[in-house]
Tab-separated table of C-alpha atoms in Angstrom:
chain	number	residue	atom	x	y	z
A	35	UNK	CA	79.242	109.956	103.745
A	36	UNK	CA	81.342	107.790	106.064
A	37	UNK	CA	83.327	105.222	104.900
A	38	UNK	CA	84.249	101.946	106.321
A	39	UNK	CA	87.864	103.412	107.335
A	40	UNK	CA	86.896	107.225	108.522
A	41	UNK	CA	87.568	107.948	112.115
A	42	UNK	CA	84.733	108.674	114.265
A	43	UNK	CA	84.776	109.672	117.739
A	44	UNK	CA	83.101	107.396	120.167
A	45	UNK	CA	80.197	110.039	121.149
A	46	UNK	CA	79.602	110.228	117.206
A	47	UNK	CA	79.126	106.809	116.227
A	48	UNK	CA	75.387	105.198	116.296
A	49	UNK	CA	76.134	101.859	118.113
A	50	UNK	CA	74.889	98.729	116.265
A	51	UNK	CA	73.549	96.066	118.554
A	52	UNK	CA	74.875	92.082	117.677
A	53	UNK	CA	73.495	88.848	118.732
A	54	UNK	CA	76.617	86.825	119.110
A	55	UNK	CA	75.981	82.799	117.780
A	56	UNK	CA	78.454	79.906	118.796
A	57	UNK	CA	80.077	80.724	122.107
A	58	UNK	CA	82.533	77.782	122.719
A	59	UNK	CA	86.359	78.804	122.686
A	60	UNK	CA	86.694	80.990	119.227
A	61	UNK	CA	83.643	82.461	120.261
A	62	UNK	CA	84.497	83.344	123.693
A	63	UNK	CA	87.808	84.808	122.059
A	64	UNK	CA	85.843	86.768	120.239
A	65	UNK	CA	83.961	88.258	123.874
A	66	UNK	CA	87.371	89.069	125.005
A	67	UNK	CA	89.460	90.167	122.663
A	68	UNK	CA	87.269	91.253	118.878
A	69	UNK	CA	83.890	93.029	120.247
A	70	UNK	CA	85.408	94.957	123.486
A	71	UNK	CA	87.701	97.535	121.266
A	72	UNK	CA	84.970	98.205	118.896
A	73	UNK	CA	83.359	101.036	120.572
A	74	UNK	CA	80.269	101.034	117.487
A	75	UNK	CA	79.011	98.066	118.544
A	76	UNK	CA	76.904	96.588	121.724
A	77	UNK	CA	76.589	92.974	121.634
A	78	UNK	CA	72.767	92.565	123.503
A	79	UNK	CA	72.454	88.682	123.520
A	80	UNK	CA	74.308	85.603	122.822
A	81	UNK	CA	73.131	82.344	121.440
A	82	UNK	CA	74.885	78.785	121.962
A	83	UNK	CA	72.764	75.694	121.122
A	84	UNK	CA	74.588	73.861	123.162
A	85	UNK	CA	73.440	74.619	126.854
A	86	UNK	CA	76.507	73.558	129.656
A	87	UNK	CA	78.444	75.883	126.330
A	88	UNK	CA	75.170	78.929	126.792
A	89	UNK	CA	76.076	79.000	130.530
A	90	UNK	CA	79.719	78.583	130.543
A	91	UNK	CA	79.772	81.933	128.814
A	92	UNK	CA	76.748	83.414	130.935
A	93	UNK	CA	78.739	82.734	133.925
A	94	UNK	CA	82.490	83.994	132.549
A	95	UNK	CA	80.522	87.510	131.157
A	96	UNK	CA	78.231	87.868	134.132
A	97	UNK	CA	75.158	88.128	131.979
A	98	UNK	CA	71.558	88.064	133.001
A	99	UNK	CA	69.452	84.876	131.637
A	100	UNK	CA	67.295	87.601	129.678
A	101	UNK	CA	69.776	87.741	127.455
A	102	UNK	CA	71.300	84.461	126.950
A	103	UNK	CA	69.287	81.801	124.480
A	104	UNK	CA	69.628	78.560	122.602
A	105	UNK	CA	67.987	79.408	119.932
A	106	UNK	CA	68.409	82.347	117.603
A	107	UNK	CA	65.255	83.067	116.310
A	108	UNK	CA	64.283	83.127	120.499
A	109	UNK	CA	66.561	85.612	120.727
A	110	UNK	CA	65.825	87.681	118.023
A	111	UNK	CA	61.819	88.055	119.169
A	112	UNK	CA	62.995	88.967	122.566
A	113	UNK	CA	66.058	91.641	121.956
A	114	UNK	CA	66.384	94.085	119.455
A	115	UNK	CA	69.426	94.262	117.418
A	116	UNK	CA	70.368	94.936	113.697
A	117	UNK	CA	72.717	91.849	113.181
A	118	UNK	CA	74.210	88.742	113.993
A	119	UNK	CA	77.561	87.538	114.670
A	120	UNK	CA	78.510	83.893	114.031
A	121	UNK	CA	81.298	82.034	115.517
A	122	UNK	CA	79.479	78.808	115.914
A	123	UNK	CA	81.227	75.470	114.145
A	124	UNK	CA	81.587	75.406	110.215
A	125	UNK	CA	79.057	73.257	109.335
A	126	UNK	CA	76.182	75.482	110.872
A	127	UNK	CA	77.468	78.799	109.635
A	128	UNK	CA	75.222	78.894	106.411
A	129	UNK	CA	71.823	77.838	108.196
A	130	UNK	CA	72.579	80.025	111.219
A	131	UNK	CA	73.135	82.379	108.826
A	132	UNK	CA	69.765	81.400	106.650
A	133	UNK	CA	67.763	81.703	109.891
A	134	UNK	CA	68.936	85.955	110.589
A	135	UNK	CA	68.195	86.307	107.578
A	136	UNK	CA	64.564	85.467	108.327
A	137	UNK	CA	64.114	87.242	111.149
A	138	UNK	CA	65.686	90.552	109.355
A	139	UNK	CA	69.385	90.872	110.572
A	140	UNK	CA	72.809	91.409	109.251
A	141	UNK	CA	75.318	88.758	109.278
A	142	UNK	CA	78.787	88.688	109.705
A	143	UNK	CA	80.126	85.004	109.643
A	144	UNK	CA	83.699	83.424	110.924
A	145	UNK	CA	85.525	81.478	108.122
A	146	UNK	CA	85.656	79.080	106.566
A	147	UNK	CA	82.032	80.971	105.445
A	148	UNK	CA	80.807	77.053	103.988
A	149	UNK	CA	82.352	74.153	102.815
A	150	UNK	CA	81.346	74.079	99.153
A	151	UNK	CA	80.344	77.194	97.210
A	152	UNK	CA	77.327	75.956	96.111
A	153	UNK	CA	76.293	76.298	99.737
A	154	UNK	CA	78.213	79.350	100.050
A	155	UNK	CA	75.987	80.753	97.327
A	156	UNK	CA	72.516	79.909	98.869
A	157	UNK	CA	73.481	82.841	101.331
A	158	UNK	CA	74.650	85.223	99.290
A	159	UNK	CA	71.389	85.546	96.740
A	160	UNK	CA	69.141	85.198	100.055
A	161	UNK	CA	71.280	88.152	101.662
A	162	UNK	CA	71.462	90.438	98.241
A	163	UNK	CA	67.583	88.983	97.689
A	164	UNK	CA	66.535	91.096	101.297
A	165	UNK	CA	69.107	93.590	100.998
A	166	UNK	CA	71.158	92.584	104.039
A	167	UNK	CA	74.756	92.518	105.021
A	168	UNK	CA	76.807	89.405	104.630
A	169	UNK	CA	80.130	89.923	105.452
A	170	UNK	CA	83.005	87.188	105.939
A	171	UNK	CA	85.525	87.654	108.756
A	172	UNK	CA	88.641	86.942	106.733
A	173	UNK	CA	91.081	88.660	109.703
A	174	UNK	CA	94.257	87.961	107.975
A	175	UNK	CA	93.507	91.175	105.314
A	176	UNK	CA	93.284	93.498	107.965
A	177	UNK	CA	96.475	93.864	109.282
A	178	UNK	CA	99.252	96.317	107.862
A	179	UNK	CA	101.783	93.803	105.993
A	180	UNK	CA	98.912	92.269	104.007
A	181	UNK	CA	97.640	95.812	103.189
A	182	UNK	CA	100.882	97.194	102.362
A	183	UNK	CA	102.323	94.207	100.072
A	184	UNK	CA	98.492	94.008	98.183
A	185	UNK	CA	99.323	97.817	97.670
A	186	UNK	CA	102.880	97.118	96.405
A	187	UNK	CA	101.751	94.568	93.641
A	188	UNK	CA	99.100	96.677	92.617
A	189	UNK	CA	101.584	99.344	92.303
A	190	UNK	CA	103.668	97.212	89.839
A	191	UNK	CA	106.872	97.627	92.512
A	192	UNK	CA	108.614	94.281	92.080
A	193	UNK	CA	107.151	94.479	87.903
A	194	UNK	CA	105.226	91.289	86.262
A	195	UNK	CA	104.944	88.433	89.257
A	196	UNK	CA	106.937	85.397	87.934
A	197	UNK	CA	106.081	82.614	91.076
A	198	UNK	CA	104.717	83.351	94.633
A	199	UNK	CA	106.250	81.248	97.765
A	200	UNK	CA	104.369	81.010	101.043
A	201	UNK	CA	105.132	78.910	103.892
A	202	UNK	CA	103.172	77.861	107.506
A	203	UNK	CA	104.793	76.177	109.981
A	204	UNK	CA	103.141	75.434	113.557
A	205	UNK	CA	103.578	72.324	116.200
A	206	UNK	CA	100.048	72.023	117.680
A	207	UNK	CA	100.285	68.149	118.385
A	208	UNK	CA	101.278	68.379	122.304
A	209	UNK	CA	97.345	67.530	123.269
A	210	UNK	CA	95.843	64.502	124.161
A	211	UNK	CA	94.239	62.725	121.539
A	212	UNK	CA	91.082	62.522	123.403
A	213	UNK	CA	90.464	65.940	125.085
A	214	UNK	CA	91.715	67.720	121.733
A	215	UNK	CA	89.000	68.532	119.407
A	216	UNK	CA	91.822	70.043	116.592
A	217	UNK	CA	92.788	66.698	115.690
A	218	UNK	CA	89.209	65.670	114.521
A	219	UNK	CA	87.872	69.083	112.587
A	220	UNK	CA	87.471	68.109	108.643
A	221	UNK	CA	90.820	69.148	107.116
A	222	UNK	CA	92.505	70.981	109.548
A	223	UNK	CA	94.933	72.238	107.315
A	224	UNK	CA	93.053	73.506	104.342
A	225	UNK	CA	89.484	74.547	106.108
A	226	UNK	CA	91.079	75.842	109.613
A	227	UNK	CA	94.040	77.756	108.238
A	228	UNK	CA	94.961	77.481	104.588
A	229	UNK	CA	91.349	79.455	104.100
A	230	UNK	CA	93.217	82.595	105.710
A	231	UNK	CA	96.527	81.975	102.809
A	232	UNK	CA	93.904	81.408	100.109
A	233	UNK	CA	92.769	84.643	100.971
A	234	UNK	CA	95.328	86.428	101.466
A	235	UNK	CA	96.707	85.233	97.731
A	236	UNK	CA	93.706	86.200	95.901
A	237	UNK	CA	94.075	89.817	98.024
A	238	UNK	CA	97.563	90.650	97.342
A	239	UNK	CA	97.823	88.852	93.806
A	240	UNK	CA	94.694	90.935	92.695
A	241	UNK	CA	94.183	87.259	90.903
A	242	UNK	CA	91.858	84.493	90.773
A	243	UNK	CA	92.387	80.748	91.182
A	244	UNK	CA	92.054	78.754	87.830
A	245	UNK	CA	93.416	75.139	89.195
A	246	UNK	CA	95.167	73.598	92.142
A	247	UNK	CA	97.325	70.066	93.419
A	248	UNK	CA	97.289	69.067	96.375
A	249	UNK	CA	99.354	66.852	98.317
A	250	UNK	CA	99.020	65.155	101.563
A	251	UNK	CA	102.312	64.617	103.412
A	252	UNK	CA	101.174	63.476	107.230
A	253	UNK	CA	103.688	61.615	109.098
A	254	UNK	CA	102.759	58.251	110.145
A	255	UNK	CA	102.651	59.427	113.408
A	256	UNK	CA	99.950	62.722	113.093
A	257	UNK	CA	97.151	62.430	115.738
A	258	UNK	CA	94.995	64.336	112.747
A	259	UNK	CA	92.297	62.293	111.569
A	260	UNK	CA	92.643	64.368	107.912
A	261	UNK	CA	95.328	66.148	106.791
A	262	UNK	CA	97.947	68.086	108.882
A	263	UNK	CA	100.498	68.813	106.643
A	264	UNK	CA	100.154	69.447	102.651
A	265	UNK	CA	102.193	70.891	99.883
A	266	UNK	CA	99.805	72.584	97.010
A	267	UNK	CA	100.507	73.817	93.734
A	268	UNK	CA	98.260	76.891	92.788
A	269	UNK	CA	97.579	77.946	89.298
A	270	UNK	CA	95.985	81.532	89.472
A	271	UNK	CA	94.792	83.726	86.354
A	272	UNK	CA	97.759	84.884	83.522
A	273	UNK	CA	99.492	82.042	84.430
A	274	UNK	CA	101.139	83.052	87.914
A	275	UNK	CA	101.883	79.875	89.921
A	276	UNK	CA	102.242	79.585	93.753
A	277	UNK	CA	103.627	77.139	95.775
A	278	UNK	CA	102.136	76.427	99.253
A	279	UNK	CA	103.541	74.559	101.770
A	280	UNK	CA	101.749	73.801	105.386
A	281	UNK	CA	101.827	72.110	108.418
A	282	UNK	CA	100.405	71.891	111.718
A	283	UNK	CA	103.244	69.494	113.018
A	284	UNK	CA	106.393	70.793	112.096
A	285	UNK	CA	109.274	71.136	114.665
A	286	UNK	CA	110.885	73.303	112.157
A	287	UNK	CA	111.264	77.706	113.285
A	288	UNK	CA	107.662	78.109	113.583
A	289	UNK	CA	106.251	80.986	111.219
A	290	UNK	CA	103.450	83.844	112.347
A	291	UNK	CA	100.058	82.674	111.400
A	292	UNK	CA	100.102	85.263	107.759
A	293	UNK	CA	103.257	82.298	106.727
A	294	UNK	CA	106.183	83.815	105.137
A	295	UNK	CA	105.450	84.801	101.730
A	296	UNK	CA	107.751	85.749	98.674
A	297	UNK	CA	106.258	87.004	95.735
A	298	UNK	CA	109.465	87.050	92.941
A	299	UNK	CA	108.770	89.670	90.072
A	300	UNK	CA	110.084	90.707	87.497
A	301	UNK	CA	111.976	93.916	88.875
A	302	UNK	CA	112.490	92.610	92.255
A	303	UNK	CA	110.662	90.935	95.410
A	304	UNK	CA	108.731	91.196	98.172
A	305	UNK	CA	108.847	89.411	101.535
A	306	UNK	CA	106.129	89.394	103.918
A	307	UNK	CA	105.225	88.164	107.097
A	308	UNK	CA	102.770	88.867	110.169
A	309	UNK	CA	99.730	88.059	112.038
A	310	UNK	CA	101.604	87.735	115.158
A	311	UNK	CA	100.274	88.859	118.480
A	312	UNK	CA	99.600	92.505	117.180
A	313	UNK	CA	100.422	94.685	114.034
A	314	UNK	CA	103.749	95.257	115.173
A	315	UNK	CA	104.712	92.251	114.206
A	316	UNK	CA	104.409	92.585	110.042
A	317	UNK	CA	106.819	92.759	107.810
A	318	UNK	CA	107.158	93.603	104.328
A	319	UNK	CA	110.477	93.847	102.417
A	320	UNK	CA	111.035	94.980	99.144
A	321	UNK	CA	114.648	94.285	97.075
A	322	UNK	CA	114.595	95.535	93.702
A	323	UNK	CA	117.333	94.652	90.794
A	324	UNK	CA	119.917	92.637	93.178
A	325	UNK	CA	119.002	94.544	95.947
A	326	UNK	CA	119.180	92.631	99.640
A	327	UNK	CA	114.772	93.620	100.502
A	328	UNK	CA	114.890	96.072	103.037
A	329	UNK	CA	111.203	96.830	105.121
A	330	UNK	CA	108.901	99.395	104.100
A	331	UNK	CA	106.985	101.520	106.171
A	332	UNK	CA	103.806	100.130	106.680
A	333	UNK	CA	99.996	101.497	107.249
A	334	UNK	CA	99.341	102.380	110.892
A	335	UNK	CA	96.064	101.195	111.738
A	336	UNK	CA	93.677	101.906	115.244
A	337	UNK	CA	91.673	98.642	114.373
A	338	UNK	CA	93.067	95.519	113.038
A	339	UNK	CA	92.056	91.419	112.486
A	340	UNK	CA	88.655	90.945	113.256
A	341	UNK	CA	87.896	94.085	115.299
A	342	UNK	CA	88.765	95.966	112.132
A	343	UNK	CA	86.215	93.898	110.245
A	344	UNK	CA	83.456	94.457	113.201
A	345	UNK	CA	83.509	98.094	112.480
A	346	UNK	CA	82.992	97.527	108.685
A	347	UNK	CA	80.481	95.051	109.412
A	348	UNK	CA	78.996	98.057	112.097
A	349	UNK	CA	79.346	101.052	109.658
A	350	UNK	CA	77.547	98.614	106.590
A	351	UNK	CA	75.063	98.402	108.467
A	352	UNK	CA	74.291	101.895	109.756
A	353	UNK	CA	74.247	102.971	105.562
A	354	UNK	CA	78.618	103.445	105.345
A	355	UNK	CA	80.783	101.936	102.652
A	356	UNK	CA	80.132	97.644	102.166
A	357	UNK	CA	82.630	95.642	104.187
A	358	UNK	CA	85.651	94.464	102.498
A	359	UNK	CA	84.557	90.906	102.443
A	360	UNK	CA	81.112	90.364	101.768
A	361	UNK	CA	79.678	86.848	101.290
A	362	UNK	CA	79.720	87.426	97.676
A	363	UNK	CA	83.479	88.413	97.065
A	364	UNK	CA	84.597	86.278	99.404
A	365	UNK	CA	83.085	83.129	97.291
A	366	UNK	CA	86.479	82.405	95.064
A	367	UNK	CA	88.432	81.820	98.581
A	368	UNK	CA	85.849	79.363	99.163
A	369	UNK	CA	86.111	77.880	95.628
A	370	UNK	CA	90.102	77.461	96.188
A	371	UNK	CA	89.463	75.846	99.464
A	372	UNK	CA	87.066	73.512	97.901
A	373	UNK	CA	88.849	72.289	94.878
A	374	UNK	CA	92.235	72.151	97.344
A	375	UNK	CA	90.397	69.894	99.792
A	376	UNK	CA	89.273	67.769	96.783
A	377	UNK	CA	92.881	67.479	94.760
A	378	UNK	CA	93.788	65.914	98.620
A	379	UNK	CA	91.227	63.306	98.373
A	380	UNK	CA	91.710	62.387	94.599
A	381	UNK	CA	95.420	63.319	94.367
A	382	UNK	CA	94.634	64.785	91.369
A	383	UNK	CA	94.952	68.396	90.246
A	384	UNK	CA	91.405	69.917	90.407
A	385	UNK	CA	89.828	73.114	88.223
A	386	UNK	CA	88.545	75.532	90.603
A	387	UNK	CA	84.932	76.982	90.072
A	388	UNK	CA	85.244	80.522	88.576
A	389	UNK	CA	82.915	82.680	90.324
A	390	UNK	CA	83.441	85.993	87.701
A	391	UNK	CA	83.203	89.896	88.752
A	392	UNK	CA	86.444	91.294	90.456
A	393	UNK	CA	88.730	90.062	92.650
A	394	UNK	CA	88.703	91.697	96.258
């Protein structure tokens, strides 16, 4: 059987045809630069509810109107495909995602999946319900530093983890107040990036959430209408504490999207850092016992960030191995992200919901 991972040659791979949802600028990021190097896949019709949005996108990928729709469902009765991607806004994820579901397709969502689990979950027992695909794109675990340091840990390399470090550090305040939607998205920090660290420490920790703090620290001056800048406090299972640090207007060295992460062990530590423009870009170091860390060689991958997640999502489909991320074990990021955005409102430290099975 093939598995999510096995190479396949172009002339031996069934292509799965995708109705792409939500074509405004992450979606139209997604036309350029996720779909095109995923050879498995033929996207047949895209979907924007929003019309001047529908026919920006028409226009820029020189599609016919046969193929180009405001509604899903539409869509669905007059193409055939097999699943659905969505890139459309948060808040219309889950009943995007509800409405493939009716008509019979797959789904592979953009994070954050849903704000609360409890939404979340509505998706997940109507997907498993059918027997469908739901699959998160959580980007960030498909590139070869996150791989490589999850693989580490695992290992026991660095021993018992005593404290994990990560820090994110971008200036994305430049824009007009007015022409900059950013500044207005419901907490920028936590729902539009943190999701991707939360994430990314349940991945490489092999470790689940139990509590978290969080604390706002805006300047007076932020153009954000919710938070842009928080430090949080992360209690995760056997004790193992993490310290997060974020901000979307710091003028400090600016960091890769992954952060810079140290997880201190008991033998020795680990650095890591990536997500930059390609793979090339990761680093992980390892020092053991006094050691200064020195890198590691890591995985080399053909695929990687969301185009490695398409051809999961493509290959679940088809019968191959289930993604990574499916809606299901991706519901404790959600949880963290929930109970973080909640400590910022009450200031309090908040329990986060424990979901149960295995961390993935």
């Amino acid at each position: 059987m093939v598995t999510a991972d096995s190479p396949q040659t172009p002339s031996t791979v069934p292509r799965t045809r995708l109705i792409h949802v939500g074509l405004g600028g992450w979606g139209g990021d997604w036309e350029r630069n996720a779909i095109p190097p995923v050879t498995e896949v033929d996207r047949v019709a895209i979907v924007d509810a929003h019309e001047p949005t529908l026919r920006a996108a028409q226009e820029a990928l020189d599609l016919p109107d046969e193929v180009c729709f405001t509604s899903l469902t539409e869509a669905a009765r007059a193409v055939e495909a097999e699943g659905v991607i969505v890139t459309a806004p948060m808040t219309f994820h889950v009943p995007v995602a509800m409405e493939a579901f009716d008509a019979g397709l797959h789904v592979l969502v953009e994070k954050p999946f849903a704000g609360t689990v409890a939404e979340a979950r509505t998706a997940v027992e109507r997907a498993e319900e059918l027997g469908l695909v739901l699959q998160v794109s959580q980007n960030y675990r498909f590139y070869p530093g996150a791989q490589k340091a999850r693989e580490l840990i695992a290992a026991g390399a660095v021993g018992d983890l005593s404290v994990v470090h990560v820090d994110f550090r971008r200036w994305d305040h430049d824009a007009p107040v007015e022409t900059y939607r950013h500044y207005q998205f419901p907490h920028p920090l936590i729902y539009d990036m943190a999701i991707h660290h939360f994430d990314l420490l349940r991945m490489t920790t092999g470790r689940e959430a139990v509590s978290v703090y969080a604390k706002v620290t805006d300047p007076p001056w932020s153009k954000y209408t919710e938070e842009a800048s928080a430090v949080l406090v992360v209690e995760l299972e056997g004790g193992l504490v993490a310290s997060y640090r974020g901000s979307w207007v710091s003028r400090a060295p600016q960091t890769f999207w992954d952060g810079e992460w140290t997880f201190d062990g008991q033998d020795g530590y680990l650095t890591l850092t990536g997500r930059g423009d390609g793979p090339a870009d990761d680093e992980v170091r390892l020092g053991l016992k006094g050691e200064v860390a020195t890198p590691v060689e890591l995985p080399a991958l053909d695929l990687w960030g969301r185009s490695a997640g398409l051809r999961q999502f493509a290959r679940a489909i088809r019968g191959g191995a289930a993604p990574d991320v499916t809606g299901r074990s991706n519901l404790g990021s959600i949880a963290l992200m929930e109970a973080a955005a909640k400590s910022a409102e009450t200031g309090k430290v908040e329990p986060v919901e424990q979901i149960g099975g295995t961390v993935a």
